[in-house]
Amino acid sequence: MLLTAEETARAARFFTDGITCLATRPVRLMEVCGTHTVAIFRAGIRQLLPAAVELVSGPGCPVCVTPNEYLDTAIAYSRRPGTIITTFGDMLRVPGSESSLMAEKACGADIRIVYSALDSLAIARDNPGQAVIFLAVGFETTAPTAAATILQADKQGLTNFFVLSAHKLVPPALKAILATPATKVDGFLLPGHTAAISGLEPYRFVAGQFGVPAVVTGFEALDILQGIYMLLQQLQQGQAELQNQYRRVVKTEGNPAARDILDQVYQPAGTGWRGFGEIAGSGLELTAAFRRFDAQAALPLTVAGSREPAGCRCGEVLRGLITPPACPCFGRHCTPEQPVGACMVSVEGACAAWYKYGQGRWSCE
Amino acid sequence: MCLAVPAKIIERTEYMATVEISGVTRQVSIMLLPEAAVGDYVLVHAGFAIQAIDEEEARRTLALFKELDQYAADS
Ligand code: SF4
């Protein structure tokens, strides 16, 4: 960020000194976004904070909150003759009830990793006899990219491109957390890149309705430290406001062009979250004009018997009720090499981050 | 998954732009950011430019961090 390492270290000290002064009572802050979780661990921010400030991860890893039912459906499609599955790489290793996309790929299923949803269109054009199904997973940041891809597919007259949508919206999940008193969150570091699309409005209820301070935060170590400092300032002064630390990217109105495209293609619907169950209005389904791109409508297929892995406590991790080391499987029979649950698989998963960066610390929990 | 990286637009057509990310060039869609112009810094996520980076605000953040740096150096 154009500061020398020494300048960064000194600015970081300003924030950590300030945080230490302001932390006069124990506080529990939730970083909602998986990208924040990883940045916090990578920069060693937990170690810089006084013991009174606890950071807990939230439901902001899209791969982790995607329930097994979705994975089982994707796996069933991958076994369907004449089908090519396109997906972001992090979905591959997530275990479903019986199998994973990786295992299916090893058995010969045509599953291709794409960098962008748009890559799926070229695959569909090159394989006119096959059905190409894109696994559309992600929050407000990613959903418009899938929507734009569907608009392109429509324009190009593609009839063999479909999406299996598991897009999710962050604010309804925050509401579910705030409605669970057991979580005890004193403040939120809100995800900067979802707010870059949605703007600030959808997050105002956190402070407005629930009286909990919230700061939309960027992803550099100094951004995160400043976000925590701003939350502690609010808590110290008894304020509850929505503040924007990440002004260089997040505008009050977000990205209206992206939201327009999203609204053309998708409409809100209820959807299931791992650990939460169904949350009303938290998902996105295709609007009538684009429903022909919905894999489940165009190529119906039934999947039964989905279940969550035995003993896995991802659900509680995702709701901020426990930290990963509290799961009896953590580090024993659940590791990134042999994951039991989604939170240990995804690079943004809380269990994976604790395991990778928290070794040696978790045993004292 | 919501990770986005800053990039500079060096060329654009109607829907696509060539951007430079740490010395490497790649093609991204600008369907979500139709007003993006050559020379702009944008955030790129999953092959799409999703938001412009406000250079004035970026400079302000940097200036703030430098100021704090000074404060910590003096104390
Ligand atoms: S440690 Fe493994 S089993 Fe336990 S909650 Fe995390 S992913 Fe699930």
CSV table of C-alpha atoms and ligand atoms in Angstrom, one decimal:
chain,number,residue,atom,x,y,z
A,1,MET,CA,0.0,0.0,0.0
A,2,LEU,CA,2.9,2.3,-0.8
A,3,LEU,CA,4.0,2.6,2.8
A,4,THR,CA,7.4,1.1,3.8
A,5,ALA,CA,7.3,-1.9,6.1
A,6,GLU,CA,8.6,0.4,8.9
A,7,GLU,CA,5.9,3.0,8.3
A,8,THR,CA,3.3,0.3,8.3
A,9,ALA,CA,4.6,-1.2,11.5
A,10,ARG,CA,4.5,2.3,13.2
A,11,ALA,CA,1.0,3.1,11.9
A,12,ALA,CA,-0.1,-0.4,13.1
A,13,ARG,CA,1.3,0.5,16.5
A,14,PHE,CA,-0.8,3.6,16.6
A,15,PHE,CA,-3.9,1.6,16.2
A,16,THR,CA,-2.9,-1.3,18.5
A,17,ASP,CA,-2.0,1.3,21.3
A,18,GLY,CA,-5.3,3.0,20.7
A,19,ILE,CA,-7.2,-0.3,20.8
A,20,THR,CA,-5.4,-1.3,24.0
A,21,CYS,CA,-6.4,2.0,25.7
A,22,LEU,CA,-10.0,1.7,24.6
A,23,ALA,CA,-10.4,-1.9,25.5
A,24,THR,CA,-11.5,-1.3,29.1
A,25,ARG,CA,-13.9,-4.3,29.1
A,26,PRO,CA,-14.1,-7.5,27.2
A,27,VAL,CA,-15.6,-7.1,23.7
A,28,ARG,CA,-16.5,-9.6,21.1
A,29,LEU,CA,-16.2,-8.4,17.5
A,30,MET,CA,-17.3,-10.4,14.5
A,31,GLU,CA,-15.5,-10.3,11.2
A,32,VAL,CA,-18.3,-11.4,8.9
A,33,CYS,CA,-16.2,-12.0,5.8
A,34,GLY,CA,-14.0,-15.0,5.1
A,35,THR,CA,-11.5,-12.8,3.2
A,36,HIS,CA,-11.2,-10.7,6.5
A,37,THR,CA,-10.7,-13.9,8.5
A,38,VAL,CA,-7.8,-14.9,6.3
A,39,ALA,CA,-6.3,-11.4,6.2
A,40,ILE,CA,-6.5,-11.2,10.1
A,41,PHE,CA,-4.7,-14.5,10.5
A,42,ARG,CA,-2.1,-13.8,7.8
A,43,ALA,CA,-1.2,-10.4,9.3
A,44,GLY,CA,-1.1,-11.9,12.8
A,45,ILE,CA,-3.7,-9.3,14.0
A,46,ARG,CA,-5.1,-11.6,16.7
A,47,GLN,CA,-1.7,-11.6,18.4
A,48,LEU,CA,-1.5,-7.8,18.3
A,49,LEU,CA,-4.8,-7.3,20.1
A,50,PRO,CA,-5.2,-7.1,23.9
A,51,ALA,CA,-6.9,-10.1,25.6
A,52,ALA,CA,-10.1,-8.1,26.1
A,53,VAL,CA,-10.7,-7.9,22.4
A,54,GLU,CA,-12.0,-11.2,21.0
A,55,LEU,CA,-12.4,-11.7,17.2
A,56,VAL,CA,-14.9,-14.3,16.1
A,57,SER,CA,-15.6,-15.3,12.5
A,58,GLY,CA,-19.0,-15.2,10.9
A,59,PRO,CA,-20.9,-16.6,8.0
A,60,GLY,CA,-18.9,-14.9,5.3
A,61,CYS,CA,-17.4,-17.8,3.5
A,62,PRO,CA,-19.8,-18.6,0.7
A,63,VAL,CA,-18.3,-22.1,0.2
A,64,CYS,CA,-18.7,-22.9,3.9
A,65,VAL,CA,-22.4,-21.8,4.2
A,66,THR,CA,-23.4,-23.7,1.1
A,67,PRO,CA,-25.3,-26.7,2.6
A,68,ASN,CA,-24.6,-30.3,1.6
A,69,GLU,CA,-27.9,-30.5,-0.3
A,70,TYR,CA,-26.5,-28.1,-2.9
A,71,LEU,CA,-23.2,-30.1,-3.2
A,72,ASP,CA,-25.2,-33.3,-3.5
A,73,THR,CA,-27.2,-31.8,-6.3
A,74,ALA,CA,-24.1,-30.5,-8.1
A,75,ILE,CA,-22.5,-34.0,-7.7
A,76,ALA,CA,-25.7,-35.6,-9.1
A,77,TYR,CA,-25.5,-33.3,-12.1
A,78,SER,CA,-21.8,-34.1,-12.6
A,79,ARG,CA,-22.9,-37.8,-13.0
A,80,ARG,CA,-25.6,-36.9,-15.6
A,81,PRO,CA,-24.5,-38.0,-19.1
A,82,GLY,CA,-23.7,-35.2,-21.5
A,83,THR,CA,-23.0,-32.7,-18.7
A,84,ILE,CA,-20.1,-30.4,-18.1
A,85,ILE,CA,-19.8,-28.7,-14.7
A,86,THR,CA,-18.0,-25.4,-14.4
A,87,THR,CA,-17.0,-24.1,-11.0
A,88,PHE,CA,-14.7,-21.9,-9.0
A,89,GLY,CA,-11.9,-24.1,-7.6
A,90,ASP,CA,-12.8,-23.8,-4.0
A,91,MET,CA,-15.9,-25.9,-4.4
A,92,LEU,CA,-14.0,-29.0,-5.6
A,93,ARG,CA,-12.9,-30.5,-2.3
A,94,VAL,CA,-15.9,-29.7,-0.2
A,95,PRO,CA,-17.4,-33.0,1.0
A,96,GLY,CA,-21.1,-33.6,0.2
A,97,SER,CA,-23.0,-36.3,2.0
A,98,GLU,CA,-21.3,-39.2,0.2
A,99,SER,CA,-18.8,-37.7,-2.3
A,100,SER,CA,-17.1,-34.5,-3.5
A,101,LEU,CA,-16.7,-32.9,-6.9
A,102,MET,CA,-13.0,-33.8,-6.7
A,103,ALA,CA,-13.8,-37.5,-6.2
A,104,GLU,CA,-16.3,-37.4,-9.1
A,105,LYS,CA,-13.8,-35.7,-11.3
A,106,ALA,CA,-11.3,-38.5,-10.5
A,107,CYS,CA,-13.9,-41.0,-11.6
A,108,GLY,CA,-14.2,-39.3,-15.0
A,109,ALA,CA,-16.9,-36.6,-14.5
A,110,ASP,CA,-16.3,-33.6,-16.7
A,111,ILE,CA,-15.8,-30.9,-14.1
A,112,ARG,CA,-13.8,-27.8,-15.2
A,113,ILE,CA,-12.5,-25.0,-13.0
A,114,VAL,CA,-13.1,-21.5,-14.3
A,115,TYR,CA,-11.7,-18.2,-13.1
A,116,SER,CA,-14.7,-16.3,-14.2
A,117,ALA,CA,-18.4,-17.3,-14.9
A,118,LEU,CA,-17.9,-15.9,-18.4
A,119,ASP,CA,-15.4,-18.7,-19.1
A,120,SER,CA,-18.4,-21.1,-19.0
A,121,LEU,CA,-19.9,-19.5,-22.1
A,122,ALA,CA,-16.9,-20.4,-24.3
A,123,ILE,CA,-17.1,-23.9,-23.0
A,124,ALA,CA,-20.8,-24.0,-23.9
A,125,ARG,CA,-20.1,-22.7,-27.4
A,126,ASP,CA,-17.3,-25.3,-28.0
A,127,ASN,CA,-19.6,-28.1,-26.7
A,128,PRO,CA,-22.9,-27.6,-28.3
A,129,GLY,CA,-24.1,-31.2,-27.7
A,130,GLN,CA,-23.4,-30.9,-23.9
A,131,ALA,CA,-25.2,-29.1,-21.1
A,132,VAL,CA,-22.8,-26.8,-19.3
A,133,ILE,CA,-23.8,-26.1,-15.7
A,134,PHE,CA,-22.1,-23.3,-13.8
A,135,LEU,CA,-22.1,-23.6,-10.0
A,136,ALA,CA,-23.1,-20.1,-9.1
A,137,VAL,CA,-21.9,-19.6,-5.6
A,138,GLY,CA,-21.1,-16.4,-3.8
A,139,PHE,CA,-22.4,-13.2,-2.1
A,140,GLU,CA,-23.3,-9.8,-3.4
A,141,THR,CA,-19.7,-9.4,-4.9
A,142,THR,CA,-20.0,-12.5,-7.1
A,143,ALA,CA,-23.7,-12.7,-7.9
A,144,PRO,CA,-23.6,-9.7,-10.4
A,145,THR,CA,-20.8,-11.5,-12.3
A,146,ALA,CA,-23.1,-14.5,-12.8
A,147,ALA,CA,-26.0,-12.3,-13.7
A,148,ALA,CA,-23.9,-10.5,-16.3
A,149,THR,CA,-22.8,-13.9,-17.7
A,150,ILE,CA,-26.5,-14.9,-18.0
A,151,LEU,CA,-27.3,-11.7,-19.9
A,152,GLN,CA,-24.4,-12.5,-22.3
A,153,ALA,CA,-25.6,-16.1,-22.7
A,154,ASP,CA,-29.0,-14.7,-23.6
A,155,LYS,CA,-27.6,-12.3,-26.1
A,156,GLN,CA,-25.5,-15.1,-27.7
A,157,GLY,CA,-28.6,-17.3,-27.9
A,158,LEU,CA,-26.9,-20.1,-26.0
A,159,THR,CA,-29.3,-22.9,-25.1
A,160,ASN,CA,-26.9,-25.3,-23.4
A,161,PHE,CA,-25.7,-23.0,-20.6
A,162,PHE,CA,-27.3,-23.3,-17.2
A,163,VAL,CA,-26.6,-22.2,-13.6
A,164,LEU,CA,-27.2,-24.0,-10.4
A,165,SER,CA,-27.7,-21.0,-8.1
A,166,ALA,CA,-26.7,-20.9,-4.5
A,167,HIS,CA,-26.0,-17.1,-4.3
A,168,LYS,CA,-26.6,-15.6,-0.9
A,169,LEU,CA,-27.1,-12.2,0.5
A,170,VAL,CA,-25.2,-11.2,3.7
A,171,PRO,CA,-27.6,-8.8,5.5
A,172,PRO,CA,-30.3,-11.5,6.2
A,173,ALA,CA,-27.6,-13.7,7.8
A,174,LEU,CA,-26.5,-10.8,10.0
A,175,LYS,CA,-30.1,-10.4,11.1
A,176,ALA,CA,-30.2,-14.1,12.0
A,177,ILE,CA,-27.1,-13.7,14.0
A,178,LEU,CA,-28.3,-10.5,15.8
A,179,ALA,CA,-31.5,-12.4,16.6
A,180,THR,CA,-29.5,-15.1,18.4
A,181,PRO,CA,-28.6,-13.5,21.8
A,182,ALA,CA,-26.1,-16.4,22.5
A,183,THR,CA,-23.7,-15.1,19.9
A,184,LYS,CA,-23.1,-11.9,21.9
A,185,VAL,CA,-21.6,-9.7,19.2
A,186,ASP,CA,-20.5,-6.2,20.4
A,187,GLY,CA,-19.5,-4.9,16.9
A,188,PHE,CA,-19.2,-6.0,13.3
A,189,LEU,CA,-16.4,-5.6,10.8
A,190,LEU,CA,-18.5,-5.6,7.7
A,191,PRO,CA,-17.4,-7.0,4.3
A,192,GLY,CA,-16.0,-4.3,2.1
A,193,HIS,CA,-16.4,-6.0,-1.2
A,194,THR,CA,-20.1,-6.9,-0.8
A,195,ALA,CA,-20.8,-3.3,0.3
A,196,ALA,CA,-18.9,-2.1,-2.8
A,197,ILE,CA,-21.9,-3.5,-4.8
A,198,SER,CA,-24.8,-3.1,-2.4
A,199,GLY,CA,-23.8,0.2,-0.9
A,200,LEU,CA,-24.3,1.1,2.8
A,201,GLU,CA,-28.1,1.1,3.0
A,202,PRO,CA,-28.6,-2.7,3.4
A,203,TYR,CA,-26.3,-2.6,6.5
A,204,ARG,CA,-27.9,0.3,8.3
A,205,PHE,CA,-30.2,-1.9,10.4
A,206,VAL,CA,-27.2,-3.4,12.3
A,207,ALA,CA,-26.8,-0.1,14.2
A,208,GLY,CA,-30.2,1.4,13.5
A,209,GLN,CA,-32.4,-1.6,14.6
A,210,PHE,CA,-30.1,-3.6,16.8
A,211,GLY,CA,-27.9,-0.8,18.3
A,212,VAL,CA,-24.7,-2.6,17.4
A,213,PRO,CA,-21.7,-0.6,16.0
A,214,ALA,CA,-20.6,-1.7,12.5
A,215,VAL,CA,-17.7,-0.6,10.3
A,216,VAL,CA,-17.4,-1.4,6.6
A,217,THR,CA,-13.7,-2.4,6.4
A,218,GLY,CA,-11.0,-2.9,3.8
A,219,PHE,CA,-8.6,-5.8,3.5
A,220,GLU,CA,-5.1,-4.5,4.2
A,221,ALA,CA,-3.8,-5.1,7.7
A,222,LEU,CA,-4.0,-1.4,8.5
A,223,ASP,CA,-7.6,-1.2,7.2
A,224,ILE,CA,-8.6,-4.0,9.6
A,225,LEU,CA,-6.8,-2.5,12.6
A,226,GLN,CA,-8.4,0.9,11.9
A,227,GLY,CA,-11.8,-0.9,11.6
A,228,ILE,CA,-11.3,-2.5,15.0
A,229,TYR,CA,-10.2,0.9,16.4
A,230,MET,CA,-13.3,2.6,15.0
A,231,LEU,CA,-15.5,-0.1,16.6
A,232,LEU,CA,-13.8,0.4,20.0
A,233,GLN,CA,-14.2,4.1,19.8
A,234,GLN,CA,-17.9,3.7,19.2
A,235,LEU,CA,-18.2,1.2,22.0
A,236,GLN,CA,-16.2,3.5,24.4
A,237,GLN,CA,-18.5,6.4,23.6
A,238,GLY,CA,-21.7,4.4,23.8
A,239,GLN,CA,-22.4,5.0,20.1
A,240,ALA,CA,-23.9,2.6,17.6
A,241,GLU,CA,-23.3,3.8,14.0
A,242,LEU,CA,-22.6,2.4,10.6
A,243,GLN,CA,-19.2,3.8,9.6
A,244,ASN,CA,-17.2,3.3,6.4
A,245,GLN,CA,-13.5,2.8,6.8
A,246,TYR,CA,-13.2,1.6,3.1
A,247,ARG,CA,-14.2,4.9,1.4
A,248,ARG,CA,-11.7,4.5,-1.4
A,249,VAL,CA,-13.8,1.6,-2.7
A,250,VAL,CA,-17.2,1.6,-1.0
A,251,LYS,CA,-19.5,4.4,-2.0
A,252,THR,CA,-22.7,5.1,-0.1
A,253,GLU,CA,-24.7,4.0,-3.2
A,254,GLY,CA,-22.5,1.0,-4.0
A,255,ASN,CA,-22.5,0.0,-7.7
A,256,PRO,CA,-25.9,0.8,-9.2
A,257,ALA,CA,-25.0,-0.7,-12.7
A,258,ALA,CA,-24.1,-4.0,-11.1
A,259,ARG,CA,-27.3,-4.0,-9.0
A,260,ASP,CA,-29.4,-3.2,-12.1
A,261,ILE,CA,-28.0,-6.3,-13.9
A,262,LEU,CA,-28.5,-8.4,-10.7
A,263,ASP,CA,-32.2,-7.2,-10.5
A,264,GLN,CA,-32.8,-8.0,-14.1
A,265,VAL,CA,-31.7,-11.5,-13.8
A,266,TYR,CA,-32.3,-12.5,-10.1
A,267,GLN,CA,-34.9,-11.9,-7.5
A,268,PRO,CA,-34.7,-12.6,-3.7
A,269,ALA,CA,-35.9,-15.9,-2.4
A,270,GLY,CA,-35.5,-18.0,0.7
A,271,THR,CA,-32.5,-20.3,0.8
A,272,GLY,CA,-30.7,-22.7,3.1
A,273,TRP,CA,-27.5,-21.9,4.9
A,274,ARG,CA,-25.3,-24.5,6.6
A,275,GLY,CA,-25.8,-24.0,10.3
A,276,PHE,CA,-28.7,-21.6,10.0
A,277,GLY,CA,-31.3,-23.6,8.0
A,278,GLU,CA,-33.5,-21.6,5.7
A,279,ILE,CA,-33.3,-17.8,5.9
A,280,ALA,CA,-36.1,-15.8,4.3
A,281,GLY,CA,-35.1,-13.5,1.4
A,282,SER,CA,-31.4,-14.5,1.7
A,283,GLY,CA,-31.0,-16.2,-1.6
A,284,LEU,CA,-31.4,-15.3,-5.3
A,285,GLU,CA,-33.5,-17.1,-7.9
A,286,LEU,CA,-33.7,-16.4,-11.6
A,287,THR,CA,-36.5,-14.1,-12.7
A,288,ALA,CA,-39.2,-15.4,-15.0
A,289,ALA,CA,-37.5,-13.9,-18.1
A,290,PHE,CA,-34.3,-15.9,-17.4
A,291,ARG,CA,-35.6,-19.0,-15.7
A,292,ARG,CA,-34.7,-21.1,-18.8
A,293,PHE,CA,-31.1,-20.8,-17.5
A,294,ASP,CA,-32.0,-22.5,-14.2
A,295,ALA,CA,-30.5,-26.0,-14.3
A,296,GLN,CA,-33.1,-27.3,-11.8
A,297,ALA,CA,-36.0,-26.0,-13.9
A,298,ALA,CA,-34.5,-27.0,-17.3
A,299,LEU,CA,-32.9,-30.3,-16.3
A,300,PRO,CA,-34.9,-31.5,-13.3
A,301,LEU,CA,-33.3,-34.1,-11.1
A,302,THR,CA,-34.1,-35.2,-7.6
A,303,VAL,CA,-31.6,-35.7,-4.8
A,304,ALA,CA,-32.5,-37.1,-1.5
A,305,GLY,CA,-30.8,-38.0,1.8
A,306,SER,CA,-28.5,-35.1,2.3
A,307,ARG,CA,-26.9,-34.9,5.7
A,308,GLU,CA,-24.2,-32.9,7.4
A,309,PRO,CA,-21.0,-34.7,8.4
A,310,ALA,CA,-21.2,-36.5,11.8
A,311,GLY,CA,-19.6,-34.6,14.6
A,312,CYS,CA,-18.8,-31.5,12.5
A,313,ARG,CA,-19.6,-28.2,14.3
A,314,CYS,CA,-19.3,-25.9,11.2
A,315,GLY,CA,-22.9,-24.7,11.9
A,316,GLU,CA,-21.8,-23.3,15.3
A,317,VAL,CA,-18.6,-21.9,13.9
A,318,LEU,CA,-20.5,-20.1,11.1
A,319,ARG,CA,-22.9,-18.6,13.6
A,320,GLY,CA,-20.1,-17.3,15.8
A,321,LEU,CA,-21.1,-19.5,18.7
A,322,ILE,CA,-17.8,-21.3,19.0
A,323,THR,CA,-14.3,-20.9,17.6
A,324,PRO,CA,-12.9,-23.8,15.6
A,325,PRO,CA,-10.7,-25.3,18.4
A,326,ALA,CA,-13.9,-26.0,20.4
A,327,CYS,CA,-14.8,-28.6,17.8
A,328,PRO,CA,-13.5,-32.0,19.0
A,329,CYS,CA,-12.6,-32.9,15.5
A,330,PHE,CA,-10.4,-29.9,15.0
A,331,GLY,CA,-6.8,-30.8,14.2
A,332,ARG,CA,-7.5,-34.5,15.2
A,333,HIS,CA,-9.4,-36.1,12.4
A,334,CYS,CA,-10.3,-32.9,10.7
A,335,THR,CA,-7.3,-31.2,8.9
A,336,PRO,CA,-7.0,-29.3,5.6
A,337,GLU,CA,-5.5,-32.5,4.1
A,338,GLN,CA,-8.4,-34.6,5.4
A,339,PRO,CA,-11.3,-32.2,6.0
A,340,VAL,CA,-14.5,-33.3,7.6
A,341,GLY,CA,-16.4,-30.1,7.1
A,342,ALA,CA,-16.6,-27.2,4.7
A,343,CYS,CA,-15.0,-24.7,7.1
A,344,MET,CA,-11.7,-26.8,7.0
A,345,VAL,CA,-11.8,-27.0,3.2
A,346,SER,CA,-12.2,-23.5,1.9
A,347,VAL,CA,-9.2,-21.3,2.0
A,348,GLU,CA,-11.5,-18.7,3.6
A,349,GLY,CA,-13.0,-21.1,6.1
A,350,ALA,CA,-12.5,-20.3,9.8
A,351,CYS,CA,-11.3,-23.8,10.7
A,352,ALA,CA,-8.7,-23.8,7.8
A,353,ALA,CA,-7.5,-20.3,8.9
A,354,TRP,CA,-7.2,-21.4,12.6
A,355,TYR,CA,-5.4,-24.6,11.6
A,356,LYS,CA,-3.0,-23.0,9.2
A,357,TYR,CA,-2.2,-19.8,11.2
A,358,GLY,CA,-3.3,-20.6,14.7
A,359,GLN,CA,-1.2,-23.7,15.4
A,360,GLY,CA,0.2,-23.7,18.8
A,361,ARG,CA,-2.4,-21.2,20.0
A,362,TRP,CA,-5.4,-23.3,19.8
A,363,SER,CA,-4.4,-25.8,22.4
A,364,CYS,CA,-4.6,-23.1,25.1
A,365,GLU,CA,-8.2,-22.3,24.3
B,1,MET,CA,-14.3,-15.8,-2.5
B,2,CYS,CA,-15.1,-12.1,-2.4
B,3,LEU,CA,-11.4,-11.3,-2.8
B,4,ALA,CA,-10.8,-8.5,-5.3
B,5,VAL,CA,-7.6,-7.1,-6.6
B,6,PRO,CA,-6.7,-3.6,-7.8
B,7,ALA,CA,-5.8,-3.2,-11.5
B,8,LYS,CA,-5.2,-0.4,-13.9
B,9,ILE,CA,-7.2,-0.2,-17.2
B,10,ILE,CA,-4.9,0.2,-20.1
B,11,GLU,CA,-7.3,-0.4,-23.0
B,12,ARG,CA,-11.1,-0.9,-23.4
B,13,THR,CA,-13.7,-1.9,-25.9
B,14,GLU,CA,-17.4,-1.9,-25.4
B,15,TYR,CA,-17.7,-4.7,-22.9
B,16,MET,CA,-14.1,-5.8,-22.2
B,17,ALA,CA,-11.0,-4.1,-20.9
B,18,THR,CA,-7.3,-4.9,-20.7
B,19,VAL,CA,-6.0,-4.4,-17.2
B,20,GLU,CA,-2.6,-4.5,-15.6
B,21,ILE,CA,-2.3,-6.4,-12.3
B,22,SER,CA,1.2,-6.3,-10.8
B,23,GLY,CA,2.8,-6.2,-14.2
B,24,VAL,CA,0.6,-8.9,-15.8
B,25,THR,CA,-2.1,-8.0,-18.3
B,26,ARG,CA,-5.4,-9.7,-18.6
B,27,GLN,CA,-8.8,-9.3,-20.1
B,28,VAL,CA,-11.7,-8.4,-17.8
B,29,SER,CA,-15.4,-7.7,-18.4
B,30,ILE,CA,-16.5,-4.1,-17.7
B,31,MET,CA,-20.3,-4.9,-18.0
B,32,LEU,CA,-20.6,-4.1,-14.3
B,33,LEU,CA,-18.6,-0.9,-14.6
B,34,PRO,CA,-19.6,0.6,-17.9
B,35,GLU,CA,-18.2,4.0,-17.2
B,36,ALA,CA,-14.7,2.7,-16.5
B,37,ALA,CA,-12.1,4.6,-18.5
B,38,VAL,CA,-8.5,4.0,-19.6
B,39,GLY,CA,-6.2,5.0,-16.7
B,40,ASP,CA,-8.7,4.3,-14.0
B,41,TYR,CA,-7.9,2.0,-11.1
B,42,VAL,CA,-10.6,-0.7,-10.6
B,43,LEU,CA,-11.1,-3.7,-8.4
B,44,VAL,CA,-11.3,-6.9,-10.3
B,45,HIS,CA,-13.2,-9.9,-9.0
B,46,ALA,CA,-13.8,-13.2,-10.8
B,47,GLY,CA,-13.0,-11.7,-14.2
B,48,PHE,CA,-15.1,-8.6,-13.8
B,49,ALA,CA,-14.2,-5.0,-12.8
B,50,ILE,CA,-16.7,-4.4,-10.0
B,51,GLN,CA,-15.9,-0.9,-8.7
B,52,ALA,CA,-13.6,2.0,-9.4
B,53,ILE,CA,-11.1,2.9,-6.8
B,54,ASP,CA,-11.5,6.5,-5.7
B,55,GLU,CA,-7.9,7.8,-6.1
B,56,GLU,CA,-8.6,10.9,-3.9
B,57,GLU,CA,-9.9,8.7,-1.1
B,58,ALA,CA,-7.0,6.3,-1.6
B,59,ARG,CA,-4.6,9.2,-1.2
B,60,ARG,CA,-6.5,10.4,1.9
B,61,THR,CA,-6.2,6.9,3.5
B,62,LEU,CA,-2.5,6.8,2.7
B,63,ALA,CA,-2.0,10.3,4.1
B,64,LEU,CA,-3.9,9.3,7.3
B,65,PHE,CA,-1.8,6.2,7.8
B,66,LYS,CA,1.4,8.3,7.2
B,67,GLU,CA,0.1,10.8,9.8
B,68,LEU,CA,-0.5,8.1,12.3
B,69,ASP,CA,3.0,6.8,11.5
B,70,GLN,CA,4.4,10.1,12.4
B,71,TYR,CA,2.4,10.2,15.6
B,72,ALA,CA,3.7,6.8,16.6
B,73,ALA,CA,7.2,7.9,15.7
B,74,ASP,CA,7.0,11.0,18.0
B,75,SER,CA,5.5,9.2,20.9
C,1,SF4,S1,-12.9,-28.6,12.7
C,1,SF4,FE1,-13.7,-29.8,11.0
C,1,SF4,S2,-15.3,-31.0,11.8
C,1,SF4,FE2,-14.9,-29.3,13.3
C,1,SF4,S3,-16.3,-27.6,12.7
C,1,SF4,FE3,-14.4,-27.3,11.6
C,1,SF4,S4,-14.7,-28.3,9.6
C,1,SF4,FE4,-16.3,-29.1,11.0
